[in-house]
PDB file of C-alpha atoms in Angstrom:
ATOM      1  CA  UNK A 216     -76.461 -92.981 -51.996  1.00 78.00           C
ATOM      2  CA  UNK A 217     -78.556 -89.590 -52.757  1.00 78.00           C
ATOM      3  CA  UNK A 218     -81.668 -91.140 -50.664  1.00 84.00           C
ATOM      4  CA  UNK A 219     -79.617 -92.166 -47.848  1.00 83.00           C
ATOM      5  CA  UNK A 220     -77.774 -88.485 -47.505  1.00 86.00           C
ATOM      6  CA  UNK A 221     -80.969 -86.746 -48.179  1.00 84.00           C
ATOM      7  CA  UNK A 222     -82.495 -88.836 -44.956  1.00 85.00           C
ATOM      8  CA  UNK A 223     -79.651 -88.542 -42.969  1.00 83.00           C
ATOM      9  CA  UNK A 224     -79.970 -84.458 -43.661  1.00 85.00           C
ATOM     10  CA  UNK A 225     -83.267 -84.940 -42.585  1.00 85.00           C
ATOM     11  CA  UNK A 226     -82.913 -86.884 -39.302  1.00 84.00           C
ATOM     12  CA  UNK A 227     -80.415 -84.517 -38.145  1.00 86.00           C
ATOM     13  CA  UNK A 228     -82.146 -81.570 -38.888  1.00 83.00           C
ATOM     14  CA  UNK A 229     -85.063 -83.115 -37.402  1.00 83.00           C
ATOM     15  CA  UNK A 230     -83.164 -83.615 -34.232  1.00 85.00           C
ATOM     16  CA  UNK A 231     -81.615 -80.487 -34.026  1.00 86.00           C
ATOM     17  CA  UNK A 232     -85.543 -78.543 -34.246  1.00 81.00           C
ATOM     18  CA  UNK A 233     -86.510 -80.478 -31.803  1.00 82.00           C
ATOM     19  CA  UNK A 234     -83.303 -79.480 -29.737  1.00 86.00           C
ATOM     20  CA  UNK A 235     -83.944 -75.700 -30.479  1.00 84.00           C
ATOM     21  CA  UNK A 236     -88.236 -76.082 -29.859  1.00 81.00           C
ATOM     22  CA  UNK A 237     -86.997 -77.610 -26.278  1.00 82.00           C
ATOM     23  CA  UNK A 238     -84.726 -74.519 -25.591  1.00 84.00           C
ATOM     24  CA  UNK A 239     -87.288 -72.250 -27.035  1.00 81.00           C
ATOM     25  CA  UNK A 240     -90.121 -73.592 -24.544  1.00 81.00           C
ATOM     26  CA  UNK A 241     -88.259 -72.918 -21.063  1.00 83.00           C
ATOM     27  CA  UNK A 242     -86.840 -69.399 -22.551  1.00 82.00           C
ATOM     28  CA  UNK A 243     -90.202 -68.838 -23.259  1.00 81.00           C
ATOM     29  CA  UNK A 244     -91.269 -69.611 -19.655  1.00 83.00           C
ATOM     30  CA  UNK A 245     -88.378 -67.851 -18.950  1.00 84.00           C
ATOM     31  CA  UNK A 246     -89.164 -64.983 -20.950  1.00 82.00           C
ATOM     32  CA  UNK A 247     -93.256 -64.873 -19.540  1.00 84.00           C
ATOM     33  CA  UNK A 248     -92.266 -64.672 -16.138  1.00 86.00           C
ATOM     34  CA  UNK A 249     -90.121 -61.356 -16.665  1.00 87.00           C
ATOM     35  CA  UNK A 250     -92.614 -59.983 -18.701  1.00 85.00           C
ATOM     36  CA  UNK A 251     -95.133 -60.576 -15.616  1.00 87.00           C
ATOM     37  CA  UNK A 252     -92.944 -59.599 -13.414  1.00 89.00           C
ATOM     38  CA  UNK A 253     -91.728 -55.923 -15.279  1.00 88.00           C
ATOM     39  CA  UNK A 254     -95.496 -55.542 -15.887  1.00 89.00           C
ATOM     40  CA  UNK A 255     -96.273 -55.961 -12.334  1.00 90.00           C
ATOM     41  CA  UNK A 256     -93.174 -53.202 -11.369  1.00 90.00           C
ATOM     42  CA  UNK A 257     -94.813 -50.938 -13.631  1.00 87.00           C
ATOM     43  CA  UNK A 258     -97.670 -51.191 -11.778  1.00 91.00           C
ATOM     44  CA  UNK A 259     -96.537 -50.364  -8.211  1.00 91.00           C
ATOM     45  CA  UNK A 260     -94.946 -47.637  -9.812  1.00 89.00           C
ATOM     46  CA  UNK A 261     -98.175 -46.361 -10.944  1.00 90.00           C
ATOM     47  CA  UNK A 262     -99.275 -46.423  -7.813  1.00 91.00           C
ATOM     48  CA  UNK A 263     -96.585 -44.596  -6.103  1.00 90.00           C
ATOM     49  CA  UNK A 264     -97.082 -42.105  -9.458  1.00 89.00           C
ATOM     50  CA  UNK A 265    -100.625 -41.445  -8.431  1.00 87.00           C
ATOM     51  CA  UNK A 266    -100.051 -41.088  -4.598  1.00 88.00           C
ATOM     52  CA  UNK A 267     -97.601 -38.635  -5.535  1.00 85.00           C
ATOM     53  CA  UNK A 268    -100.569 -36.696  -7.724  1.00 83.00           C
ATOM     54  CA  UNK A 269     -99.612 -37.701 -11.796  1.00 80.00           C
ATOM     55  CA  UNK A 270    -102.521 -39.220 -12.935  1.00 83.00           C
ATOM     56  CA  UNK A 271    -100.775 -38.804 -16.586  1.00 87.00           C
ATOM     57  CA  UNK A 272     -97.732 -41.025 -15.933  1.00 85.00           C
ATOM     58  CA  UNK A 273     -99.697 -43.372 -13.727  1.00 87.00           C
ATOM     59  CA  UNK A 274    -101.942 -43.725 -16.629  1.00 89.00           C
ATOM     60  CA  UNK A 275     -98.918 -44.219 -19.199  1.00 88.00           C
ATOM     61  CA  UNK A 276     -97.397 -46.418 -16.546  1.00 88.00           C
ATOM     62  CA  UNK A 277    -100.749 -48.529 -15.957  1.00 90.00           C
ATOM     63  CA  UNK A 278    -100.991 -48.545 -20.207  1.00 89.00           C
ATOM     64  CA  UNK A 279     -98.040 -50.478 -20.834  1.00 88.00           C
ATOM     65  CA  UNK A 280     -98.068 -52.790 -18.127  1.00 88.00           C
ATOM     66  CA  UNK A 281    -101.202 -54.235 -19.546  1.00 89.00           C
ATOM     67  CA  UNK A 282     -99.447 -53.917 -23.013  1.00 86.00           C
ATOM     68  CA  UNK A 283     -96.820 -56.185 -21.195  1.00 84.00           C
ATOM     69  CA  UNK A 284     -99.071 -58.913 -19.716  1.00 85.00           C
ATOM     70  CA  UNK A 285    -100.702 -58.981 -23.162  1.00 85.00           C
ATOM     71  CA  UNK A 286     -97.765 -59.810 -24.892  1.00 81.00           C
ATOM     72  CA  UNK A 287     -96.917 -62.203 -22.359  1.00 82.00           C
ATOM     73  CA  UNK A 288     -99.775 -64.130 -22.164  1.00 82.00           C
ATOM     74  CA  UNK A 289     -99.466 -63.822 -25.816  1.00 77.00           C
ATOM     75  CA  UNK A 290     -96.677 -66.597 -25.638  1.00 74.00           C
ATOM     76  CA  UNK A 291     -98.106 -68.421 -23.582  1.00 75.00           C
ATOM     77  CA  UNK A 292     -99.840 -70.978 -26.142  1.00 73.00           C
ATOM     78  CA  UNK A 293     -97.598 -70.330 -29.246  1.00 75.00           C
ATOM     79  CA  UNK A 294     -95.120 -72.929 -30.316  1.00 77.00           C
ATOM     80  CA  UNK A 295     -91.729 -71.202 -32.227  1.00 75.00           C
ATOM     81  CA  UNK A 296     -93.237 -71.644 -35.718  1.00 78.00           C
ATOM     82  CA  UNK A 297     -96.149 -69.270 -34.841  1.00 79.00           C
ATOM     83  CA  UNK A 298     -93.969 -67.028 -32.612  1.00 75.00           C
ATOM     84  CA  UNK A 299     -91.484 -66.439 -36.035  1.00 78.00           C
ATOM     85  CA  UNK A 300     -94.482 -66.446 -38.301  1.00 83.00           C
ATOM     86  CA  UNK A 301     -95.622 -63.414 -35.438  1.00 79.00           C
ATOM     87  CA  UNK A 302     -92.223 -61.521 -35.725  1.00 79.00           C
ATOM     88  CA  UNK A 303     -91.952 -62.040 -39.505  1.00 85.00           C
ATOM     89  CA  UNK A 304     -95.378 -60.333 -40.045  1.00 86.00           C
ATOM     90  CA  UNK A 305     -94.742 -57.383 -37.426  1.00 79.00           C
ATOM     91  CA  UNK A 306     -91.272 -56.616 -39.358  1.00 84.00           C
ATOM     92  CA  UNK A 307     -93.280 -56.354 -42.851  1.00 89.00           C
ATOM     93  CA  UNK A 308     -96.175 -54.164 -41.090  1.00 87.00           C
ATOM     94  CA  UNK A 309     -94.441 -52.353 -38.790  1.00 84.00           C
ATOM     95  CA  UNK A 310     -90.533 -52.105 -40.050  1.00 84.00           C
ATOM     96  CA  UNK A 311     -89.857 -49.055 -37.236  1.00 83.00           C
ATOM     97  CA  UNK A 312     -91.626 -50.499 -34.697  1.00 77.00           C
ATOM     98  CA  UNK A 313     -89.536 -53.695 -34.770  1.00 79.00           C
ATOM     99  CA  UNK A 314     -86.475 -52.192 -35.113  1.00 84.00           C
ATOM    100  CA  UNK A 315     -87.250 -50.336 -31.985  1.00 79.00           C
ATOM    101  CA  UNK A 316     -88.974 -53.510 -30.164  1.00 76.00           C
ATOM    102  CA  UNK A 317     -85.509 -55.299 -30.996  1.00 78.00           C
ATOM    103  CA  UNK A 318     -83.664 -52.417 -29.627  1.00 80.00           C
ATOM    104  CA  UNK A 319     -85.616 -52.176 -26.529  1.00 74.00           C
ATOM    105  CA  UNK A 320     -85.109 -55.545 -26.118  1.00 74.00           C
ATOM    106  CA  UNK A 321     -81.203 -55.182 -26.260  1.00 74.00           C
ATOM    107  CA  UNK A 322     -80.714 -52.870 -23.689  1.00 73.00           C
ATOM    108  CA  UNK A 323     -83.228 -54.576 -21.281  1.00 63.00           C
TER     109      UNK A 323
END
């Protein structure tokens, strides 16, 4: 009887990773696409920025739309194991930084 609940706790939590890996992959798609998409805003912005004579914020502007496409195409290949094993590490490392990433994320 032990075997047989310890294998049924196993199928279903079997099944239910392989529900949340299925969800994970089009959010992630999802996800990529925005990030693309905000980097590429940032840099028409820098553009207008620069026509308008602030090579500074067109700078700062073109900066972290390459910092965006980076992380995006940083997702692109990871499965959600190495995407939490990424987070995990970043929170030990960097404890302010992630609190801020996860705030920034928030209020996007």
């Amino acid at each position: 009887m032990k075997e047989n609940i310890r294998s049924k706790a196993a199928e279903v939590a079997g099944k239910a990773k392989h529900r949340v890996e299925g969800q994970y992959n089009q959010k992630r798609q999802q996800a990529t696409s925005e990030i693309h998409h905000l980097a590429s805003a940032l840099r028409g912005a820098a553009d207008n920025v620069r026509n308008d004579g602030s090579s500074i914020s067109a700078t700062l502007l073109t900066r972290a739309a390459e910092r965006l496409d980076t992380l995006g195409s940083s997702f692109t290949g990871k499965d959600l194991d190495g995407v939490v094993g990424d987070v995990q590490r970043l929170a030990r490392r960097n404890p302010a930084a992630f609190i801020g990433g996860a705030m920034l994320i928030g209020f996007a």
